[in-house]
Structure formats: structure tokens, C-alpha cells
Amino acid sequence: MPAARISGVGMYVPPKVVRNDDLRAFYDTSDEWIYTRSGIKERRWAEEPASTAELGYYAAQEALQAAGKKAVDLDLIIFATLSPDLYFPGSGVLLQQKLGLETTPALDIRQQCSGFVYGLSIADQFIRTGMYRTILLVGAEVQSTWIDYAPEGRTVGVLFGDGAGAVVIEATEALGRGIRSSHLYSQGAYAMELCIAEPSSATRRHILPGSYGMRPYMNGKEVFRHAVQRMGEAIQVALSTQNWHPNEVDLYVLHQANIRIVQAVAEFFGLPMDKFFNNIHKYGNTTAASIPICLYEAQAEGRLKAGDKVILAAFGSGFTWGSVALIW
Ligand code: UT7
């Protein structure tokens, strides 16, 4: 049975940098509040007419190049986003068209901040069964268009950013490399704790021309508490399945929602923070894009080498969460 291995990573963030102090144009906030509560210093915002599929396309091109593959080599595209270009169809088919492909299947998944972890698990299953050998997984978001710029939107608005990350996942017969296990969870009882409930098919509200019309909601403290507990559990099950001691793992890459969440998880396992790769200070929370952007930068900085033991974990809206253990 082949294993699934990440063979190329790419990322793209829009050039426009928005620093914490720049947000004071909309909100009663400060660099001090945002940085001490979340670890964020700045984020990127796409300038119109950039779309989620377009950001994903730039990241995908880099991942393909890194893997030494062409778009025509792809058997499947998986697109993870909570901010698709359109209500329907999904951004996957838009990316497929941008890549110049004719009939390659494109699958969109809606697992928000856990989208990349879910996507890796899905890719792993397709490769293990032998159905596909080369899969592109993209996590991309344009969130600056749903942020609520009204004063009451500040708690959520300061946290999120735009960006994209992509990986090429290939079948490998080389023993000991690739994805070793994945564990996925969700709990719809908490669906309304972090959501954009309008516009929706349930409310039949429509966005008026010239108005954003979105009202994101987050119960920050509840999300924080669950994020620490659930990512801790998901990491523990990954460690137990692999029979790895926490210290034996070379690098942990957790979804970048709040540096204090990562610190709490590190503390739970008694691990130093240098076992965790973080870049939230530069990009804020890029939802489905955050883990692949971390993988790209970790590799570029020499913190991911062939044979390294790696654990990825994510938690987000749904609630959804999960972990992946892999040998880089
Ligand atoms: O991607 C996965 C999903 N997201 C997460 O995992 C995020 C999880 N939650 C969090 O990261 C944190 O709960 C937040 C960063 C969102 C908030 O931190 P907190 O320590 O829980 O702050 P809080 O919501 O309790 O707010 C404390 C105070 C409040 O003022 P009062 O009521 O104490 O007077 C807020 O009104 O801070 C105020 N506040 C702000 N002040 C300045 C809220 N937002 C802001 C802001 N600037 N942007």
C-alpha cells in the first residue's frame, strides 16, 4: 500500500500589510491589546479584485514547481476555504480552470480552520487505496471582505488575515516517509459559537449592493478553552498511535489562531515553545491557509528536514478539529 507524502509546498500572501495600529481607522483598539491577547502584529489584506481562487492559484503554482510537477499531472484538487469566491460553485473548480485543466476532479471542503488537516486526511485515503497518485491540496482565504468594520466587530476583525498555502501530495513506496496517521473530529453542538449566520439560505437575507452585510460572531473565551483542550487531545492520540514521546517530535505545527493557545498546548505537554513553528505575528489567523503557510516557512528556514517527525493540529469553527502525524 503506498503512503502519501508532501512533495512540494507553496504559499502566497497579498502584498498589502495591515499593522495593528492601522486597524484604529475602524476600531477602538491598540497594538498593545491585539499583541498581548493574540500575538498578532500584522496581517495581509487582498486588494480587489483578488479572489480566494486566485490566491490559491499562486500558492499552487509554487507547490507544483517545488514538487517538479505540472498541473496536468494532478489526479485531484482539494480546496479548503471558509471564504469561497462564490456561494456556489466552490473555489476548487475555479482553481482547476485557472490551472488550465479540463476535467480533473475538484473537491471543496468546509472545515474552516481545520480544513487543511481534514484535506490531508482525505488525500491520504485516496492515495492509500490506490485511486490517485498525485493530489493538490490548497488552503486559501480572503477574509478581509467578511470582516465587520463596524465598531462592534473589533474582537473578531483584528484576528483574521488573507493568504494561501498549497501542497502537492504524492504516492510514495519509500518506507518510513509520509503521513502516518490522521484523526478527525467535529461537534456541531458548538456550531453557533463561531460563525457567520447571515447571509444564509436559512435567513434568506441578501447582501445589499455596496454593503458587506456580514456579521461574524465568535464566543472568544469558549472557543479558546475548547481549542486548547481539543488540540491537546488530538496531539495525544497522534503521539499514542505512533508511540512517539512528545519530546521525540521534531516540529509541531498548530493552526495559528492565537499564540496563547499554542503556549497553553506546549505547557500541557511540558514542551518548549521552540518545538512549535509560529508565524501568527506576521499573518494573523489565515484559517485554512495557516498550516501550509507555516510548513512553507518552516522548510525555508531549515526547520523541516527529510525524516523529521512532525505533528500538525488544528481547531476551528464547527467545532472541528484534528491532527496528522507524518514523517517529513
Ligand atoms: O481559528 C480558531 C478560532 N479562533 C480562536 O481560536 C480564537 C479564540 N479566542 C481568542 O483568541 C480570545 O478569546 C480573543 C483574542 C478573541 C479575546 O481575548 P480575551 O482575553 O478572551 O478578551 P475578551 O473577549 O474577554 O475581551 C476583554 C476586553 C473586553 O472589554 P471589557 O468587557 O473587559 O471591558 C472587550 O470589549 O477587551 C475588549 N476588546 C477589545 N479591546 C481592544 C475586545 N476586542 C478588542 C479589541 N481591542 N480588538
Short mmCIF file of C-alpha atoms and ligand atoms in Angstrom, two decimals:
data_model
loop_
_atom_site.label_atom_id
_atom_site.label_comp_id
_atom_site.label_asym_id
_atom_site.label_seq_id
_atom_site.Cartn_x
_atom_site.Cartn_y
_atom_site.Cartn_z
CA MET A 1 0.00 0.00 0.00
CA PRO A 2 1.56 3.36 -0.97
CA ALA A 3 1.96 6.13 1.58
CA ALA A 4 1.10 9.78 0.93
CA ARG A 5 3.98 12.23 1.13
CA ILE A 6 4.06 16.04 0.83
CA SER A 7 6.45 16.59 -2.08
CA GLY A 8 6.09 20.34 -2.64
CA VAL A 9 4.87 23.35 -0.66
CA GLY A 10 3.87 26.81 -1.84
CA MET A 11 2.41 29.95 -0.31
CA TYR A 12 1.11 33.31 -1.33
CA VAL A 13 0.10 36.33 0.71
CA PRO A 14 -1.10 39.60 -0.79
CA PRO A 15 1.45 42.44 -0.60
CA LYS A 16 -0.70 44.84 1.43
CA VAL A 17 0.43 44.78 5.07
CA VAL A 18 -2.09 45.94 7.68
CA ARG A 19 -0.46 46.67 11.03
CA ASN A 20 -2.35 46.64 14.31
CA ASP A 21 -2.27 50.41 14.53
CA ASP A 22 -3.79 50.67 11.02
CA LEU A 23 -6.94 49.00 12.43
CA ARG A 24 -7.54 52.03 14.61
CA ALA A 25 -9.07 53.60 11.49
CA PHE A 26 -12.09 51.31 12.14
CA TYR A 27 -11.92 50.16 15.71
CA ASP A 28 -11.31 51.40 19.21
CA THR A 29 -8.28 49.15 19.69
CA SER A 30 -4.50 49.23 20.15
CA ASP A 31 -1.36 47.38 19.12
CA GLU A 32 -0.82 46.56 22.79
CA TRP A 33 -4.28 44.90 23.20
CA ILE A 34 -4.03 42.88 20.00
CA TYR A 35 -0.44 41.76 20.51
CA THR A 36 -0.74 40.77 24.15
CA ARG A 37 -4.10 38.96 23.65
CA SER A 38 -3.21 37.15 20.41
CA GLY A 39 0.46 37.54 19.38
CA ILE A 40 -0.54 39.28 16.15
CA LYS A 41 1.44 42.28 14.91
CA GLU A 42 0.20 42.50 11.34
CA ARG A 43 -1.79 40.67 8.66
CA ARG A 44 -2.23 40.85 4.87
CA TRP A 45 -5.36 42.05 3.10
CA ALA A 46 -6.01 41.31 -0.55
CA GLU A 47 -6.83 44.29 -2.68
CA GLU A 48 -9.70 43.96 -5.09
CA PRO A 49 -10.28 42.19 -7.38
CA ALA A 50 -8.21 39.40 -5.78
CA SER A 51 -10.21 36.25 -5.06
CA THR A 52 -9.67 33.18 -2.91
CA ALA A 53 -9.14 31.00 -6.01
CA GLU A 54 -6.56 33.47 -7.32
CA LEU A 55 -4.55 33.43 -4.08
CA GLY A 56 -4.80 29.65 -4.12
CA TYR A 57 -3.58 29.59 -7.71
CA TYR A 58 -0.35 31.46 -6.86
CA ALA A 59 0.36 29.12 -3.95
CA ALA A 60 -0.50 26.07 -6.08
CA GLN A 61 1.89 27.10 -8.83
CA GLU A 62 4.74 27.33 -6.33
CA ALA A 63 3.86 23.97 -4.77
CA LEU A 64 3.76 22.29 -8.20
CA GLN A 65 7.13 23.77 -9.10
CA ALA A 66 8.64 22.64 -5.79
CA ALA A 67 7.35 19.10 -6.43
CA GLY A 68 8.65 19.12 -10.01
CA LYS A 69 5.10 18.54 -11.28
CA LYS A 70 2.85 20.14 -13.85
CA ALA A 71 -0.85 20.79 -13.36
CA VAL A 72 -1.66 18.03 -15.86
CA ASP A 73 -0.02 15.52 -13.50
CA LEU A 74 -2.72 16.13 -10.88
CA ASP A 75 -5.35 13.44 -10.28
CA LEU A 76 -7.39 15.53 -7.79
CA ILE A 77 -7.66 19.06 -6.40
CA ILE A 78 -8.88 19.57 -2.82
CA PHE A 79 -9.73 23.16 -1.92
CA ALA A 80 -10.23 24.10 1.74
CA THR A 81 -11.74 27.50 2.49
CA LEU A 82 -14.39 29.25 4.57
CA SER A 83 -14.32 32.22 2.19
CA PRO A 84 -15.13 30.80 -1.26
CA ASP A 85 -15.28 33.19 -4.22
CA LEU A 86 -18.93 32.34 -4.82
CA TYR A 87 -21.86 30.92 -2.86
CA PHE A 88 -21.58 28.14 -5.44
CA PRO A 89 -19.77 26.57 -7.24
CA GLY A 90 -16.76 26.06 -4.99
CA SER A 91 -13.37 27.65 -5.48
CA GLY A 92 -11.88 24.28 -6.46
CA VAL A 93 -13.36 24.36 -9.95
CA LEU A 94 -12.26 27.98 -10.37
CA LEU A 95 -8.72 26.96 -9.48
CA GLN A 96 -8.94 23.96 -11.81
CA GLN A 97 -9.84 26.28 -14.67
CA LYS A 98 -7.01 28.72 -13.78
CA LEU A 99 -4.57 25.80 -13.85
CA GLY A 100 -5.66 25.11 -17.44
CA LEU A 101 -7.12 21.69 -16.62
CA GLU A 102 -10.13 20.27 -18.40
CA THR A 103 -11.76 17.52 -16.34
CA THR A 104 -9.56 16.98 -13.27
CA PRO A 105 -11.89 16.49 -10.25
CA ALA A 106 -12.03 19.35 -7.75
CA LEU A 107 -13.40 18.87 -4.24
CA ASP A 108 -14.21 21.76 -1.89
CA ILE A 109 -14.23 21.17 1.86
CA ARG A 110 -15.75 23.40 4.54
CA GLN A 111 -13.91 22.67 7.75
CA GLN A 112 -12.73 26.24 8.40
CA CYS A 113 -9.52 26.34 10.48
CA SER A 114 -9.32 22.53 10.41
CA GLY A 115 -9.66 22.43 6.61
CA PHE A 116 -6.03 21.67 5.88
CA VAL A 117 -5.85 18.81 8.40
CA TYR A 118 -9.10 17.33 7.02
CA GLY A 119 -7.77 17.79 3.47
CA LEU A 120 -4.55 15.92 4.24
CA SER A 121 -6.54 13.04 5.70
CA ILE A 122 -8.81 12.90 2.63
CA ALA A 123 -5.78 12.95 0.31
CA ASP A 124 -4.14 10.21 2.37
CA GLN A 125 -7.17 7.93 1.96
CA PHE A 126 -7.32 8.40 -1.84
CA ILE A 127 -3.61 7.63 -2.13
CA ARG A 128 -3.63 4.61 0.20
CA THR A 129 -6.45 2.98 -1.74
CA GLY A 130 -4.51 3.49 -4.97
CA MET A 131 -7.25 5.57 -6.60
CA TYR A 132 -4.99 8.62 -7.08
CA ARG A 133 -1.22 9.19 -7.01
CA THR A 134 -0.85 12.98 -7.17
CA ILE A 135 -3.13 15.41 -5.31
CA LEU A 136 -3.06 19.19 -4.88
CA LEU A 137 -4.36 20.45 -1.54
CA VAL A 138 -4.94 24.18 -1.21
CA GLY A 139 -5.99 26.20 1.83
CA ALA A 140 -6.83 29.76 0.84
CA GLU A 141 -8.80 32.64 2.31
CA VAL A 142 -9.88 36.16 1.51
CA GLN A 143 -11.34 37.17 4.87
CA SER A 144 -10.92 40.94 4.65
CA THR A 145 -14.21 41.01 2.73
CA TRP A 146 -16.26 39.42 5.54
CA ILE A 147 -14.67 41.26 8.44
CA ASP A 148 -17.18 43.52 10.17
CA TYR A 149 -15.68 47.01 10.09
CA ALA A 150 -18.34 48.44 12.42
CA PRO A 151 -17.01 49.27 15.93
CA GLU A 152 -18.64 46.16 17.47
CA GLY A 153 -16.74 43.94 15.02
CA ARG A 154 -13.38 44.58 16.67
CA THR A 155 -12.93 41.35 18.66
CA VAL A 156 -13.12 39.18 15.54
CA GLY A 157 -11.93 41.76 12.99
CA VAL A 158 -8.44 42.21 14.40
CA LEU A 159 -7.62 38.49 14.31
CA PHE A 160 -8.05 37.40 10.69
CA GLY A 161 -5.94 37.83 7.55
CA ASP A 162 -5.81 36.79 3.89
CA GLY A 163 -3.43 34.25 2.38
CA ALA A 164 -2.97 30.87 0.74
CA GLY A 165 -0.88 27.76 1.17
CA ALA A 166 -0.69 24.69 -1.02
CA VAL A 167 0.90 21.26 -1.00
CA VAL A 168 1.37 18.56 -3.59
CA ILE A 169 0.82 15.14 -2.06
CA GLU A 170 2.21 12.13 -3.88
CA ALA A 171 2.11 8.39 -3.50
CA THR A 172 5.43 7.00 -2.34
CA GLU A 173 6.66 3.46 -1.93
CA ALA A 174 9.65 4.67 0.15
CA LEU A 175 9.23 3.12 3.57
CA GLY A 176 9.01 5.44 6.56
CA ARG A 177 8.12 8.67 4.74
CA GLY A 178 4.81 10.48 4.61
CA ILE A 179 1.54 10.63 6.51
CA ARG A 180 1.43 8.06 9.32
CA SER A 181 -1.97 8.75 10.85
CA SER A 182 -4.76 11.28 10.97
CA HIS A 183 -7.55 11.83 13.50
CA LEU A 184 -10.59 13.99 12.72
CA TYR A 185 -13.38 15.27 14.97
CA SER A 186 -16.34 17.64 14.92
CA GLN A 187 -19.02 18.78 17.36
CA GLY A 188 -21.98 20.61 15.86
CA ALA A 189 -23.37 21.40 19.31
CA TYR A 190 -20.98 24.37 19.15
CA ALA A 191 -21.73 25.43 15.56
CA MET A 192 -23.06 28.84 16.55
CA GLU A 193 -20.12 29.74 18.80
CA LEU A 194 -18.03 30.81 15.81
CA CYS A 195 -19.96 31.52 12.65
CA ILE A 196 -21.30 33.88 10.05
CA ALA A 197 -25.01 33.12 10.20
CA GLU A 198 -26.09 35.74 7.69
CA PRO A 199 -26.45 35.91 4.76
CA SER A 200 -27.64 32.32 4.59
CA SER A 201 -30.18 30.06 2.91
CA ALA A 202 -31.92 29.81 6.29
CA THR A 203 -32.49 33.55 6.73
CA ARG A 204 -32.94 34.36 3.02
CA ARG A 205 -31.20 37.65 3.64
CA HIS A 206 -29.23 39.11 0.77
CA ILE A 207 -26.20 41.32 0.77
CA LEU A 208 -27.23 44.73 -0.47
CA PRO A 209 -25.08 46.36 -3.13
CA GLY A 210 -22.34 48.42 -1.51
CA SER A 211 -22.78 46.73 1.89
CA TYR A 212 -20.77 43.89 3.35
CA GLY A 213 -23.81 42.62 5.20
CA MET A 214 -21.80 40.00 7.10
CA ARG A 215 -21.97 39.63 10.86
CA PRO A 216 -19.27 37.26 12.06
CA TYR A 217 -19.77 36.05 15.63
CA MET A 218 -17.27 34.42 17.98
CA ASN A 219 -17.58 33.45 21.62
CA GLY A 220 -13.85 34.04 22.09
CA LYS A 221 -13.40 32.58 25.57
CA GLU A 222 -15.38 29.41 24.79
CA VAL A 223 -13.50 28.89 21.51
CA PHE A 224 -10.18 29.44 23.27
CA ARG A 225 -10.95 26.91 26.02
CA HIS A 226 -12.08 24.21 23.58
CA ALA A 227 -9.15 24.90 21.22
CA VAL A 228 -6.59 24.18 23.94
CA GLN A 229 -8.36 21.07 25.19
CA ARG A 230 -9.22 19.57 21.80
CA MET A 231 -5.86 20.20 20.13
CA GLY A 232 -4.19 18.72 23.18
CA GLU A 233 -6.34 15.58 22.88
CA ALA A 234 -5.76 15.32 19.12
CA ILE A 235 -1.99 15.60 19.61
CA GLN A 236 -2.10 13.00 22.39
CA VAL A 237 -3.89 10.48 20.18
CA ALA A 238 -1.37 11.12 17.38
CA LEU A 239 1.52 10.53 19.81
CA SER A 240 -0.05 7.36 21.22
CA THR A 241 -0.84 5.95 17.77
CA GLN A 242 2.75 6.48 16.65
CA ASN A 243 4.21 5.50 20.01
CA TRP A 244 6.16 8.77 20.00
CA HIS A 245 7.22 10.61 23.16
CA PRO A 246 6.26 14.32 22.96
CA ASN A 247 9.98 15.28 23.01
CA GLU A 248 10.79 12.96 20.12
CA VAL A 249 8.71 15.03 17.70
CA ASP A 250 10.95 17.42 15.75
CA LEU A 251 8.29 20.01 14.97
CA TYR A 252 4.69 20.73 15.96
CA VAL A 253 2.71 22.93 13.59
CA LEU A 254 -0.57 24.12 15.09
CA HIS A 255 -3.21 26.23 13.42
CA GLN A 256 -2.36 29.88 14.04
CA ALA A 257 -5.38 31.37 15.84
CA ASN A 258 -3.75 32.81 18.94
CA ILE A 259 -0.18 32.40 20.24
CA ARG A 260 -1.62 31.91 23.74
CA ILE A 261 -3.44 28.78 22.54
CA VAL A 262 -0.13 27.33 21.27
CA GLN A 263 1.58 28.31 24.54
CA ALA A 264 -1.13 26.56 26.57
CA VAL A 265 -0.78 23.37 24.48
CA ALA A 266 3.04 23.50 24.82
CA GLU A 267 2.67 23.88 28.57
CA PHE A 268 0.26 20.93 28.77
CA PHE A 269 2.87 18.64 27.18
CA GLY A 270 5.78 20.25 29.06
CA LEU A 271 7.40 21.23 25.77
CA PRO A 272 9.48 24.32 25.00
CA MET A 273 7.98 26.78 22.51
CA ASP A 274 10.86 26.20 20.06
CA LYS A 275 9.28 22.79 19.26
CA PHE A 276 6.37 24.75 17.72
CA PHE A 277 6.53 26.73 14.49
CA ASN A 278 4.65 30.03 14.69
CA ASN A 279 4.21 32.98 12.36
CA ILE A 280 0.93 34.45 13.63
CA HIS A 281 2.69 37.77 14.31
CA LYS A 282 3.02 38.28 10.52
CA TYR A 283 -0.25 36.96 9.14
CA GLY A 284 -2.88 36.73 11.89
CA ASN A 285 -5.35 33.88 11.57
CA THR A 286 -5.45 32.76 7.92
CA THR A 287 -7.86 29.88 8.69
CA ALA A 288 -7.36 27.01 6.16
CA ALA A 289 -4.13 28.59 4.90
CA SER A 290 -2.33 28.84 8.22
CA ILE A 291 -0.76 25.35 8.47
CA PRO A 292 0.53 25.15 4.85
CA ILE A 293 1.96 28.70 5.16
CA CYS A 294 3.76 27.52 8.32
CA LEU A 295 5.05 24.42 6.52
CA TYR A 296 6.40 26.57 3.71
CA GLU A 297 8.22 28.94 6.04
CA ALA A 298 9.45 26.19 8.35
CA GLN A 299 11.01 24.41 5.39
CA ALA A 300 12.52 27.65 4.04
CA GLU A 301 14.07 28.29 7.48
CA GLY A 302 15.59 24.80 7.61
CA ARG A 303 13.29 23.64 10.42
CA LEU A 304 11.84 20.74 8.40
CA LYS A 305 14.25 18.15 7.09
CA ALA A 306 13.76 14.76 5.45
CA GLY A 307 13.00 12.19 8.12
CA ASP A 308 11.73 14.68 10.72
CA LYS A 309 8.80 13.62 12.89
CA VAL A 310 6.04 16.21 12.57
CA ILE A 311 2.62 16.65 14.18
CA LEU A 312 0.03 19.03 12.75
CA ALA A 313 -3.07 20.02 14.72
CA ALA A 314 -5.96 22.38 14.15
CA PHE A 315 -9.16 23.57 15.79
CA GLY A 316 -11.86 25.85 14.46
CA SER A 317 -15.44 26.70 13.67
CA GLY A 318 -17.85 23.78 13.65
CA PHE A 319 -16.35 22.97 16.08
CA THR A 320 -13.96 20.89 14.02
CA TRP A 321 -10.52 19.68 14.99
CA GLY A 322 -7.92 17.04 14.26
CA SER A 323 -4.29 16.04 13.96
CA VAL A 324 -1.92 14.47 11.47
CA ALA A 325 1.34 12.67 12.28
CA LEU A 326 3.86 12.46 9.47
CA ILE A 327 7.48 11.83 8.64
CA TRP A 328 8.71 14.73 6.50
O1 UT7 B 1 -9.33 29.98 14.42
C1 UT7 B 1 -9.98 29.35 15.50
C2 UT7 B 1 -10.95 30.23 16.11
N1 UT7 B 1 -10.48 31.35 16.87
C3 UT7 B 1 -9.83 31.24 18.04
O2 UT7 B 1 -9.33 30.23 18.41
C4 UT7 B 1 -9.82 32.49 18.93
C5 UT7 B 1 -10.11 32.12 20.36
N2 UT7 B 1 -10.27 33.24 21.26
C6 UT7 B 1 -9.31 34.19 21.47
O3 UT7 B 1 -8.25 34.15 20.87
C7 UT7 B 1 -9.55 35.26 22.52
O4 UT7 B 1 -10.72 34.95 23.25
C8 UT7 B 1 -9.67 36.69 21.93
C9 UT7 B 1 -8.29 37.15 21.41
C10 UT7 B 1 -10.68 36.73 20.83
C11 UT7 B 1 -10.10 37.67 23.04
O5 UT7 B 1 -9.25 37.61 24.14
P1 UT7 B 1 -9.86 37.60 25.62
O6 UT7 B 1 -8.71 37.64 26.53
O7 UT7 B 1 -10.79 36.43 25.72
O8 UT7 B 1 -10.61 39.01 25.67
P2 UT7 B 1 -12.17 39.29 25.94
O9 UT7 B 1 -13.00 38.86 24.81
O10 UT7 B 1 -12.52 38.82 27.30
O11 UT7 B 1 -12.16 40.85 25.97
C12 UT7 B 1 -11.58 41.56 27.04
C13 UT7 B 1 -11.86 43.03 26.87
C14 UT7 B 1 -13.35 43.34 26.74
O12 UT7 B 1 -13.56 44.56 27.46
P3 UT7 B 1 -14.26 44.55 28.91
O13 UT7 B 1 -15.60 43.91 28.69
O14 UT7 B 1 -13.34 43.72 29.77
O15 UT7 B 1 -14.29 46.00 29.26
C15 UT7 B 1 -13.53 43.61 25.27
O16 UT7 B 1 -14.58 44.50 24.99
O17 UT7 B 1 -11.24 43.53 25.67
C16 UT7 B 1 -12.22 44.24 24.88
N3 UT7 B 1 -11.90 44.05 23.47
C17 UT7 B 1 -11.02 44.81 22.81
N4 UT7 B 1 -10.26 45.87 23.19
C18 UT7 B 1 -9.45 46.41 22.27
C19 UT7 B 1 -12.38 43.10 22.63
N5 UT7 B 1 -11.81 43.25 21.42
C20 UT7 B 1 -10.96 44.30 21.50
C21 UT7 B 1 -10.08 44.90 20.58
N6 UT7 B 1 -9.35 45.97 21.01
N7 UT7 B 1 -9.94 44.49 19.31
#
